[in-house]
Amino acid sequence: MQVSIACTEQNLRSRSSEDRLCGPRPGPGGGNGGPARAAVVPRPPAPAGALRESTGRGTGMKYRNLGKSGLRVSCLGLGTWVTFGSQISDETAEDVLTVAYEHGVNLFDTAEVYAAGKAERTLGNILKSKGWRRSSYVITTKIFWGGQAETERGLSRKHIIEEIVRAMTYVINQGLALYWGTSRWGAAEIMEAYSMARQFNLIPPVCEQAEHHLFQREKMEMQLPELYHKIGVGSVTWSPLACGLITSKYDGRVPDTCRVTIKGYQWHKDKVQSEDGKKQQAKVMDLLPIAHQLGCTVAQLAIAWCLRSEGVSSVLLGVSSAEQLVEHLGALQVLSQLTPQTVMEIDGLLGNKPHPKK
């Protein structure tokens, strides 16, 4: 199964060509974002002797519906932005994917623009070699920024077969996908797509892919919950660690091995070293006592905090090693410890809880 996610041009119009190849600005965080749609693409049955696969039993993985659709996805997914086809080798990517799958992760997110198409190819080649049953996992991909030609980007009929809602209905009716969603759309745009689908008997979106972390809260807490209750649009969130800022690894400096040193990510280095970035790093350090009290890392606390939000179907993780992935999966054990009192304590330290506008 594959899910496709679509972005609107007006949300992306101000981004430079370099940004388009690297994903959204921070904006973006440590997961995956950017223009996209999702679809489910069937594949032939796995050959005899297929590698071991996990259904999640015995791994502690939890599953949620994608929005109010019937599709069940792991509450922690694996993103490929920055890492696959770019930051890590194909061998490491295979190790990460294997560990994720064997720990019950069934949602893998990519996009045609990640690593100029290499991320999609790397993910596809690994899945093909594994021979896991195609029905046992979900692939989400995103479209908008494609090739360099005018006909290879955008949401036109030439690029995606049809325009937006009608196009995705066509893709699903052709059996190329089972669901579709949006990425970085505003609440009004999502509602417009839903209304158009209902008016013309087309298929509406089931999810929005949005950035969400301790320092990016407005959309997830003030806008999307209403869409979830009214029309069943859930959320797949990315960047739970704000491109690694919520790990305490920066601590006033920029390590040589982190993603901010990768070509094309100067914007994130500028963010980390800005006054706002320094203030956010100080807030991260303030969270250490809470993390210690719960027996977890700040990263695990931050991921669990994202999972607590209503309407969140899955939180995408961006990792550069299998060891890092295993650590982040530990957030599942922290989730049950996030009592209302603990959440209030976190809100008090952050001082950025959004409130309805009067």
Phi, psi and omega in degrees: 000140178229143178241133180252146183232137185244142176251153175267149184297324184294332178286341187245358190300328186274358183279141179285166180296329179293318179298322184296331180275345184252351184101177187290159178286170178274094346059229196308162174225212187281359178258224182230139178218197176100177183298139179187162167223164180234143180212161180249121184247117182295155177221155180303156179304150180293144179289164178300146179079023181299153181294160182301138177229157184244142174261001179099343180295131178083000181256346182086358180293142177247151183235146180224158175288145175281103190061223177252024173279177179270000183284125180263125179234152178294142184289346170241123179250173180247122177263158183241003180298135180077317190277295186295132178074006184217282187286327184240159180285164178297327179295315178294320179300320179294320178299315181297314182296319180296314179297318179300311183296317181288346175263010174096001177291126180237006181242117181240123186250137178213189177197153182295338184269343182297125181052037179053038177099346183292327181297315178299316181294319180298312179300314181297318180295321180294313181298323179296319181288333182287323180075019176294150179301130184297332181282355185265357179216163183239134176248128173248133177231165185229143180232150172165298177271108180250247179275195182271339181288154180300331182274359184254011178215165183095194182238035182279167177302322181297320185276318185239019178085319179207169178281126171032250189301313179295324180296314183291328175297317178298313181301317180291317179295334178278356180083010181275344179207160177251332180217162171218156180215189182237164177221126178062032174269151174281160181301321180295322180292320179296317180296323178295317179297318179297315181296320178296320179298316181292322183293321185252017177059044178252179183263123183277163177290153180249348182205159173239133177263116188228149174287135181205123174201185185304333183250009179223094193235334191307307186296314184290330186260338185246337185249309188288329178304322179295320178294324179297315183285323185279315186233005173079016179277116179269188183229137167247116187256154181228164179065047180297340180249014177051055180059031177093354181296328181269058176222352184069009181284336180284304175046048177087358180222172180241105179300148183293338187262000184274170187292341181293345179271354180285143179303132180096357182245027177300327180302324181283325176297318177298321180296313181299321185271358179285170178297318178297319179298318179294323178294320179293321177298324178294321177297321179299317179296327178294336181279348182305315179301322178295316179299317180297321179297324180273355180072037181220176176273165176297323180298315179297321178297316182294321180291316178299321179300320178294324183290340185285343187291138180294139178087354179281118179275320182202147176248122183277133179256138174244113184231159180247003178202159178295324180296318179295321179298313180301319178298314183293328177296340178295349178298336180299324180286336181281331185305317183291344181268354182279083179284161176307324180295318179295318179297319177297322179295318178296316179300321180295321179290321182285320180066027183229023180296123181287149179231152179302140178280133181278000000 
